mmCIF file of C-alpha atoms in Angstrom:
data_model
loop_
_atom_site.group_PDB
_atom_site.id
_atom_site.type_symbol
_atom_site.label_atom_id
_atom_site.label_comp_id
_atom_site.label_asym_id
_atom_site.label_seq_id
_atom_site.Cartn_x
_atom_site.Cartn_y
_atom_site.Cartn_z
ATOM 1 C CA UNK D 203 8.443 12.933 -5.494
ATOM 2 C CA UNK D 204 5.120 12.216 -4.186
ATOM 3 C CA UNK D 205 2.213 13.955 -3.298
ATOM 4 C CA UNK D 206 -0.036 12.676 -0.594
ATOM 5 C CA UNK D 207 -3.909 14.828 -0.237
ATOM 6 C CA UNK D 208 -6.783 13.996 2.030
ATOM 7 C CA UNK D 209 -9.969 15.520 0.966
ATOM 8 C CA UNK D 210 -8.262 18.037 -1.018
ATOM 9 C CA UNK D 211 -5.752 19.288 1.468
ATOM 10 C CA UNK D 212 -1.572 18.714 0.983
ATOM 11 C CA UNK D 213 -1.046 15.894 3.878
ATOM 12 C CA UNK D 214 2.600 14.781 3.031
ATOM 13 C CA UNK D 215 5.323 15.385 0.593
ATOM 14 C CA UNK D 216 7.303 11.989 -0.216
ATOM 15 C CA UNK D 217 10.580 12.212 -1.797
ATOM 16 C CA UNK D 218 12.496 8.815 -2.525
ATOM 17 C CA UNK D 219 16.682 9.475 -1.820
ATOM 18 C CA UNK D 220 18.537 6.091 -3.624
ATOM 19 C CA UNK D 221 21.977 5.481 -2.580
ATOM 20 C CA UNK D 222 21.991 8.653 -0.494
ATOM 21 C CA UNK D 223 25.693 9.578 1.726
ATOM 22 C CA UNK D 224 24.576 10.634 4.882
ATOM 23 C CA UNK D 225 27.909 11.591 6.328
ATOM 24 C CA UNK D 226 27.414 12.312 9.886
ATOM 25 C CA UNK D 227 25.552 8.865 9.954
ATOM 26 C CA UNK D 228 28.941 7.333 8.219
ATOM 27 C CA UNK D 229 26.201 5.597 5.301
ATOM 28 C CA UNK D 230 24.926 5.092 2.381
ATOM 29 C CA UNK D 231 21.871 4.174 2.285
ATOM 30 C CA UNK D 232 18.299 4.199 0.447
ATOM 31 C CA UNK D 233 15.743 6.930 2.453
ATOM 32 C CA UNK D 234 12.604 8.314 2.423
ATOM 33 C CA UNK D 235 11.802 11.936 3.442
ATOM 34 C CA UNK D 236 8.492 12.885 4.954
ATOM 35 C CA UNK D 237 7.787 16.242 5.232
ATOM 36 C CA UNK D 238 4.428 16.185 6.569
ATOM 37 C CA UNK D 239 1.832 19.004 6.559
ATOM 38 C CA UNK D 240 -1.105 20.627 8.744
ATOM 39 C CA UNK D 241 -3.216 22.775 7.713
ATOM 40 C CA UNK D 242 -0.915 24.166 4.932
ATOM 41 C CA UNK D 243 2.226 24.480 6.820
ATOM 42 C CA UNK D 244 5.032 22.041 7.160
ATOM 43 C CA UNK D 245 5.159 21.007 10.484
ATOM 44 C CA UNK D 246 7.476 17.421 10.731
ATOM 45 C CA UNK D 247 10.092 16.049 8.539
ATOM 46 C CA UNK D 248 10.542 11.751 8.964
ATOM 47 C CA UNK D 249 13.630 10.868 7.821
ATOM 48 C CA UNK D 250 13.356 6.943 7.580
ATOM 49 C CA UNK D 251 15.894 4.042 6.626
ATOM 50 C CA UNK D 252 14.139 1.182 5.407
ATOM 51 C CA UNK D 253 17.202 -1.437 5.731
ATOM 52 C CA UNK D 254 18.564 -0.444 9.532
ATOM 53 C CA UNK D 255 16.788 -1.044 12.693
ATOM 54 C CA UNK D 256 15.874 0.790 15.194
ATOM 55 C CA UNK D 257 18.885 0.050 17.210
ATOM 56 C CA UNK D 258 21.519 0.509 14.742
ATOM 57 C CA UNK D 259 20.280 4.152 13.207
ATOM 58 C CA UNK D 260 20.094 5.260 17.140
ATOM 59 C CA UNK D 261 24.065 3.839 17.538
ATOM 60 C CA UNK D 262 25.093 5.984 14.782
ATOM 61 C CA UNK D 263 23.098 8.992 15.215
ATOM 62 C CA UNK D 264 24.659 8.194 18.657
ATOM 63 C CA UNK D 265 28.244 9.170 17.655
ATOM 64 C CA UNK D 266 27.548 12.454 16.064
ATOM 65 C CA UNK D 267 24.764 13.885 18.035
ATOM 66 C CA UNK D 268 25.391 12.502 21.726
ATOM 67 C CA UNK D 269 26.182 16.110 22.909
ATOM 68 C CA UNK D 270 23.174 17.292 21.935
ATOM 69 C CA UNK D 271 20.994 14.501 23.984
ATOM 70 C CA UNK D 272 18.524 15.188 26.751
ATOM 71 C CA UNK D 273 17.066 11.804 27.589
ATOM 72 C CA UNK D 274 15.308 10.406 24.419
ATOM 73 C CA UNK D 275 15.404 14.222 22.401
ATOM 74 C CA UNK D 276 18.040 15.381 20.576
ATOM 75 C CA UNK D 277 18.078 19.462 20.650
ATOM 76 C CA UNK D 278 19.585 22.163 18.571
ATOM 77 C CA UNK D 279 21.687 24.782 20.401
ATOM 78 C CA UNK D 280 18.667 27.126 21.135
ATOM 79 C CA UNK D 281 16.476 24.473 21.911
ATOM 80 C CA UNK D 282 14.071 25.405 19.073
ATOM 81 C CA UNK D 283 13.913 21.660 17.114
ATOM 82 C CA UNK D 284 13.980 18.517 18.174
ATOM 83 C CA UNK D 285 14.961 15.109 17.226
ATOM 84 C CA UNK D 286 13.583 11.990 17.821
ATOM 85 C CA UNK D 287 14.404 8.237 16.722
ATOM 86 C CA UNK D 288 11.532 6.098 16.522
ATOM 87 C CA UNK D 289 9.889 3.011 14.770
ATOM 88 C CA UNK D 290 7.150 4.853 11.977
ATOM 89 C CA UNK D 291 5.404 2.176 9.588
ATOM 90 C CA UNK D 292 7.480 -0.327 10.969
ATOM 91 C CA UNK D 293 10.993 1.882 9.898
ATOM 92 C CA UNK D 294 13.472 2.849 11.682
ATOM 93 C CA UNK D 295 13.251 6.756 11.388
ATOM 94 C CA UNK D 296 14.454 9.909 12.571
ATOM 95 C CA UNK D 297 11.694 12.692 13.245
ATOM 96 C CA UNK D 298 12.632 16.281 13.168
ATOM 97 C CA UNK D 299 9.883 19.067 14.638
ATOM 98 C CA UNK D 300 9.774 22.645 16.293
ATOM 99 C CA UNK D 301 9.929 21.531 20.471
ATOM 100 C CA UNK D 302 6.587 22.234 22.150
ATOM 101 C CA UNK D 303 8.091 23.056 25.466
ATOM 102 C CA UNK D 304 4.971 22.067 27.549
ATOM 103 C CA UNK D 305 4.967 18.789 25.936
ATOM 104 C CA UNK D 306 8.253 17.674 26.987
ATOM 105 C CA UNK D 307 8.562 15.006 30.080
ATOM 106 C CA UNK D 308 9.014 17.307 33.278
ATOM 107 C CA UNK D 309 12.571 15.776 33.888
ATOM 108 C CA UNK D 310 13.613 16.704 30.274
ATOM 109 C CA UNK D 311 11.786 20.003 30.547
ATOM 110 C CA UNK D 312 14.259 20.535 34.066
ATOM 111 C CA UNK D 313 17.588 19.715 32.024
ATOM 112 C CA UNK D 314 16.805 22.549 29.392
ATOM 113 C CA UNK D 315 15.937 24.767 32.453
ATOM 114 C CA UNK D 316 19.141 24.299 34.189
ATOM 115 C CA UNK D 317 21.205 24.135 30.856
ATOM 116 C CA UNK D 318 19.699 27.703 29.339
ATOM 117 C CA UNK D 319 20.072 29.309 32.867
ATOM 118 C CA UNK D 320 23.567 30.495 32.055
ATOM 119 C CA UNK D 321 22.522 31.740 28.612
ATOM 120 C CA UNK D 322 19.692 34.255 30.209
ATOM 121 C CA UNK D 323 22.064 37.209 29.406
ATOM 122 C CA UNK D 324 23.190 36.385 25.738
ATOM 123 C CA UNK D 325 22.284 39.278 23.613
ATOM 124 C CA UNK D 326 21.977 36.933 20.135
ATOM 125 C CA UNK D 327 20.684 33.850 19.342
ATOM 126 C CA UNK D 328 23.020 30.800 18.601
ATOM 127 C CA UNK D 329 20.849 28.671 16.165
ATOM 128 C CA UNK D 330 23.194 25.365 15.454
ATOM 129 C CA UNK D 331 26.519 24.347 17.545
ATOM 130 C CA UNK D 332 28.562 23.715 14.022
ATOM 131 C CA UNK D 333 29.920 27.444 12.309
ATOM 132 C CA UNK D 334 31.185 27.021 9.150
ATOM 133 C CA UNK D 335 34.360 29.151 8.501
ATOM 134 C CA UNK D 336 33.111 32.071 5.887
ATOM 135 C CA UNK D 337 30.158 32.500 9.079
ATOM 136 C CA UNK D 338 33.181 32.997 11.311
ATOM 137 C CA UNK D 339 34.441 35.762 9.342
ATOM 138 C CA UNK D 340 31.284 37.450 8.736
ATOM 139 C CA UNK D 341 30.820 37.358 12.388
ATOM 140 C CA UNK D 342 34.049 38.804 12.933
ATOM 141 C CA UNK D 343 33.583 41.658 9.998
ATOM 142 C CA UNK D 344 30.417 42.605 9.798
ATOM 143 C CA UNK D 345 27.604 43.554 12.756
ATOM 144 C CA UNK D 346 24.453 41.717 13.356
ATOM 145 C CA UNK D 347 21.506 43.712 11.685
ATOM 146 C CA UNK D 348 18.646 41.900 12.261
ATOM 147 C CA UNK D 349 18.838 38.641 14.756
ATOM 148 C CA UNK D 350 17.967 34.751 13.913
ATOM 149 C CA UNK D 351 14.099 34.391 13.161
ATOM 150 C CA UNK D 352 12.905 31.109 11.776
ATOM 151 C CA UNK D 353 10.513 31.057 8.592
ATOM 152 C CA UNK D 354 8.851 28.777 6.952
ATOM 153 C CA UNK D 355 9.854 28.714 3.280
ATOM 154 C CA UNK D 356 10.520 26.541 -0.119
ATOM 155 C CA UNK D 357 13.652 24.959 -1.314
ATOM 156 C CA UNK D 358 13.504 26.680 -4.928
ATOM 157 C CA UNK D 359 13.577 30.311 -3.123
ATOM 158 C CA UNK D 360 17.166 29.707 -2.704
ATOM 159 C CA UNK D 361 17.417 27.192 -5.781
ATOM 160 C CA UNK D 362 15.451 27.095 -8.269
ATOM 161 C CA UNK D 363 17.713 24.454 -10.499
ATOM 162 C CA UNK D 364 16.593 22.054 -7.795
ATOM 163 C CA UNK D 365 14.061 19.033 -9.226
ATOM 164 C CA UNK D 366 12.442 19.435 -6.035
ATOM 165 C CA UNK D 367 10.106 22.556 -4.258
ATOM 166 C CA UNK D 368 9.309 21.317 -0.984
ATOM 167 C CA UNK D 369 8.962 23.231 2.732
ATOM 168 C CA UNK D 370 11.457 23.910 4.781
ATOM 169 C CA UNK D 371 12.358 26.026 7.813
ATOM 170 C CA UNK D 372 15.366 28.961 7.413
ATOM 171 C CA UNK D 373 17.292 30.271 10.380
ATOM 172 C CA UNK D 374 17.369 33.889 8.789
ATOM 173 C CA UNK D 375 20.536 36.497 10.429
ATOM 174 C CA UNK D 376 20.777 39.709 8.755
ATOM 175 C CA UNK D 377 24.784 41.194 9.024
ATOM 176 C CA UNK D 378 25.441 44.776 7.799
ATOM 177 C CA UNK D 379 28.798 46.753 6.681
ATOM 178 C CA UNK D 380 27.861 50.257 5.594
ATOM 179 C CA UNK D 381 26.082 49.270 2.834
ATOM 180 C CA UNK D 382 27.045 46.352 2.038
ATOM 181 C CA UNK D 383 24.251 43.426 3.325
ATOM 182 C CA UNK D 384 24.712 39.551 3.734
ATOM 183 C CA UNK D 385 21.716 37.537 4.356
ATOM 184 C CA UNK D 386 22.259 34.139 6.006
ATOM 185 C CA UNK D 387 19.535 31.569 5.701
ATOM 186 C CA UNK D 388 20.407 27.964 7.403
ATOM 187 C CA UNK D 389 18.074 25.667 5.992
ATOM 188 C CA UNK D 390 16.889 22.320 7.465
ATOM 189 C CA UNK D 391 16.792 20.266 4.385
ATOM 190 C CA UNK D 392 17.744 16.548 5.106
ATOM 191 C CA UNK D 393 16.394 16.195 8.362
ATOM 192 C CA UNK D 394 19.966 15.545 9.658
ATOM 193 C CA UNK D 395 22.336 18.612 8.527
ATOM 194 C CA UNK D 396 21.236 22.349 6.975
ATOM 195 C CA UNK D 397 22.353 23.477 4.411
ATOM 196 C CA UNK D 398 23.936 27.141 4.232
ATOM 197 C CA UNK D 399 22.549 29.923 1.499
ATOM 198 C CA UNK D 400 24.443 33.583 2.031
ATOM 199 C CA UNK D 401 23.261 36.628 -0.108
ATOM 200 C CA UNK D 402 25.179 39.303 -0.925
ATOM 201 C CA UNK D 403 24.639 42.609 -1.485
ATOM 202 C CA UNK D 404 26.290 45.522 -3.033
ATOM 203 C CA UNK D 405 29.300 43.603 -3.352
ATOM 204 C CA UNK D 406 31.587 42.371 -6.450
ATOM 205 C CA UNK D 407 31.574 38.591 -7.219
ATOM 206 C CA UNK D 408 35.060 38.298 -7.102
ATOM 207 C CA UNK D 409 35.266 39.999 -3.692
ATOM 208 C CA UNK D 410 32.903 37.388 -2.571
ATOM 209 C CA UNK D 411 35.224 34.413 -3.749
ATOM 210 C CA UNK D 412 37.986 36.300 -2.349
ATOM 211 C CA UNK D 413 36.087 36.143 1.206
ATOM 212 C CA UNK D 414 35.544 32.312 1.217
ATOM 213 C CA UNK D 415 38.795 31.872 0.130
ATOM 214 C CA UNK D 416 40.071 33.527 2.601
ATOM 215 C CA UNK D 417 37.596 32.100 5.288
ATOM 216 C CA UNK D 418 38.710 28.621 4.234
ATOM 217 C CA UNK D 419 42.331 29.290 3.841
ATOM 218 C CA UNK D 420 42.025 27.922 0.486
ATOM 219 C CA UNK D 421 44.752 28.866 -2.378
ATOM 220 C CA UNK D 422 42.622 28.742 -5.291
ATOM 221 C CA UNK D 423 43.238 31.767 -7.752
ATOM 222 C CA UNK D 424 40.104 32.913 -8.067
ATOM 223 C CA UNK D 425 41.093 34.978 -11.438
ATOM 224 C CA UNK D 426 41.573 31.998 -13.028
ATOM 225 C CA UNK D 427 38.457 30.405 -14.739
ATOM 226 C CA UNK D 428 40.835 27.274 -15.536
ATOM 227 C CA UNK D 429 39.763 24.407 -13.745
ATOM 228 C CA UNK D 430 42.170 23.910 -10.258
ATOM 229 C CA UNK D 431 43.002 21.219 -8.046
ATOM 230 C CA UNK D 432 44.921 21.150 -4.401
ATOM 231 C CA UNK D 433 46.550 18.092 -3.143
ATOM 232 C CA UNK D 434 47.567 18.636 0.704
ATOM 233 C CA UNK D 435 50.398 16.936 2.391
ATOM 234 C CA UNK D 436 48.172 13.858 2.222
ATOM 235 C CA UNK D 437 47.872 12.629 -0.936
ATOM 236 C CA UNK D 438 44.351 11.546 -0.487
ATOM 237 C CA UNK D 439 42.844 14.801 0.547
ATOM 238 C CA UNK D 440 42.419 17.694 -2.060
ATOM 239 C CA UNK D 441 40.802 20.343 -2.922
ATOM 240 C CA UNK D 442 39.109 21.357 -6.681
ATOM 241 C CA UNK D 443 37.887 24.500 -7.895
ATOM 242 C CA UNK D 444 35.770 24.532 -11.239
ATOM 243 C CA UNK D 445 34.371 28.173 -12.792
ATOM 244 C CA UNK D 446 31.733 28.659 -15.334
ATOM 245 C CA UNK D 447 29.640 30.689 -17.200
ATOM 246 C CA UNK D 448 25.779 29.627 -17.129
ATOM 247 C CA UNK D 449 23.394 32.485 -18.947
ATOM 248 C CA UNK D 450 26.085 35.428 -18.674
ATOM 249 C CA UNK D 451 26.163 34.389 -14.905
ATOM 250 C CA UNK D 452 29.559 33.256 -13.052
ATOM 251 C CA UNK D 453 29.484 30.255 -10.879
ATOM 252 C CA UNK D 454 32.470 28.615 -9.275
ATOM 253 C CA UNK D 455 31.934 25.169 -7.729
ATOM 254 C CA UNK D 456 34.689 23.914 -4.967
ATOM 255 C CA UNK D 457 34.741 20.970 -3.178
ATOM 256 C CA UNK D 458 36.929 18.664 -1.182
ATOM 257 C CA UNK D 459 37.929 15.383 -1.367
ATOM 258 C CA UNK D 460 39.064 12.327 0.688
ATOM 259 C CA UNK D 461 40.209 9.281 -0.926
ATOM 260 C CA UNK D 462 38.309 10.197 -3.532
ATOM 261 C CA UNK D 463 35.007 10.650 -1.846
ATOM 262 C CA UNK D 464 33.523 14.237 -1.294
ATOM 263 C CA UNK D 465 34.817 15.091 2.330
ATOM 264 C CA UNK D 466 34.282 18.764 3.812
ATOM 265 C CA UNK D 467 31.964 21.371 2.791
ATOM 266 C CA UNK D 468 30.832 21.661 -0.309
ATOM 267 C CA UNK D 469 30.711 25.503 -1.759
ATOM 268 C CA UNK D 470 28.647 27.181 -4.685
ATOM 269 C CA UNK D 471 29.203 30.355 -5.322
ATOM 270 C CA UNK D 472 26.706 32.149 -7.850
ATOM 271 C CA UNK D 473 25.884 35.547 -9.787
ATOM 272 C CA UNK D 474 22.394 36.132 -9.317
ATOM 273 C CA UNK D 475 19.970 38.737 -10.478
ATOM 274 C CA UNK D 476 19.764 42.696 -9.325
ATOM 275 C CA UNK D 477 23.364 42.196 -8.659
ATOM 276 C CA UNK D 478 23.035 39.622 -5.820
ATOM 277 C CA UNK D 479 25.988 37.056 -5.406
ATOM 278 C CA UNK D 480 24.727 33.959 -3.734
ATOM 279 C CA UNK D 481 27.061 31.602 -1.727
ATOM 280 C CA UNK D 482 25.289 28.124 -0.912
ATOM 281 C CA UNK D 483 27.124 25.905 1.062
ATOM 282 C CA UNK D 484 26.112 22.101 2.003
ATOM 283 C CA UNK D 485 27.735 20.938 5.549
ATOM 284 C CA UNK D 486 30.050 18.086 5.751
ATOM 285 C CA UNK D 487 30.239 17.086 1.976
ATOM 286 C CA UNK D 488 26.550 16.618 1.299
ATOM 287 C CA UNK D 489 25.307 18.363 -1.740
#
């Protein structure tokens, strides 16, 4: 990780990814992320692929994000973020930045017009198009407390094992059950994909395994600290489940497999302190 200051101030934070899997780009590839600052606060992430052009990055963000293109931007579901691919230093790179509405060509800012015009009379905000399966059942369970706000905050709030402390932006939803609380923060992390951190309160860790088992129709026994593994009717797809005990705190680690390559989402669930469980989950394999 690198550091970048002008006169003093935090200008950029570079970190150096080496033989990185992107999987909704279908690569592996060497990157650089950007996450560049202003006055203090992280305002643009530059995703950038030194070895593809231009052309090639924008075919294969192409095929996963096509859906979510309004001329040359690539929106989330709210319209919040925006992505653009663009040449940066000479790289082919993918920028990620809250929209500025105003700023938008008029025929772009028309298309969001006409395509939010049937969402006037939604009572919640939808922040990203993909719902994992344990969000599913939450949403199904448990009521919506507080609604989506976006906050600017650091990667080690949610992990602080991580070699890395560098800004981000969390989606924050608030769901409520008597007393019991989850707290979902979807972090933008990679520029591409978020990454999913739920915290629980005034519930059991095992009750919390038993909910993402259940959300992911997985047959692990979560009892059983031995470690598991799932083959389905496919050979080369399977699951794995691995618990252990780090400073009197339980952690189970699951994560799926194609052909031997991590396929799926990847899920961490964690004890944390004051009796918190923590479920982080990376979308689509990437940890």
């Amino acid at each position: 990780m690198e550091k970048v200051y002008n006169r003093g101030n935090l200008q950029e934070i570079i970190i150096y990814q080496y033989d990185q899997t992107f999987y909704d780009l279908l690569i592996k590839d060497d990157a650089i992320q950007r996450f560049v600052m202003e006055d203090d606060v992280y305002v643009l992430n530059i995703l950038q692929f030194a070895s593809l052009t231009l052309e090639t990055l924008q075919s294969k963000f192409d095929k996963h994000y096509n859906n979510k293109r309004i001329e040359n931007y690539y929106f989330d579901a709210g319209f919040e973020y925006q992505r653009t691919l663009e040449l940066v230093d000479e790289t082919a790179s993918l920028l990620y930045q809250q929209t500025v509405f105003d700023e938008l060509p008029d025929a772009v800012q028309q298309q969001i017009k006409q395509k939010k015009q049937p969402e006037e009379n939604t009572d919640s905000i939808i922040v990203q198009e993909y719902i994992n399966p344990l969000e599913k059942l939450i949403r199904n369970t448990f009521k919506m407390c507080e609604e989506t706000t976006i906050i600017q905050v650091n990667l080690k709030q949610f992990d602080s094992t991580s070699e890395y402390d560098y800004p981000t932006s969390s989606h924050k939803t608030v769901f409520c059950n008597e007393d019991k609380i989850i707290t979902l923060d979807y972090l933008i992390e990679e520029g591409v994909d978020g990454f999913y951190y739920f915290t629980f309160s005034n519930m059991s860790f095992i009750n919390v395994a038993q909910m993402v088992s259940k959300s992911y129709n997985l047959a692990f026994d979560m009892n059983n600290q031995e470690f598991q593994k799932i083959v389905d009717k496919d050979p080369k797809s399977y699951d794995t489940m691995e618990q252990q005990t780090r400073n009197g705190k339980r952690i189970i680690e699951i994560k799926s497999y194609y052909d031997w390559n991590l396929a799926g989402d990847y899920i961490k669930i964690s004890q944390k302190e004051n009796g918190l469980i923590q479920v982080h989950i990376a979308f689509n394999g990437m940890i």
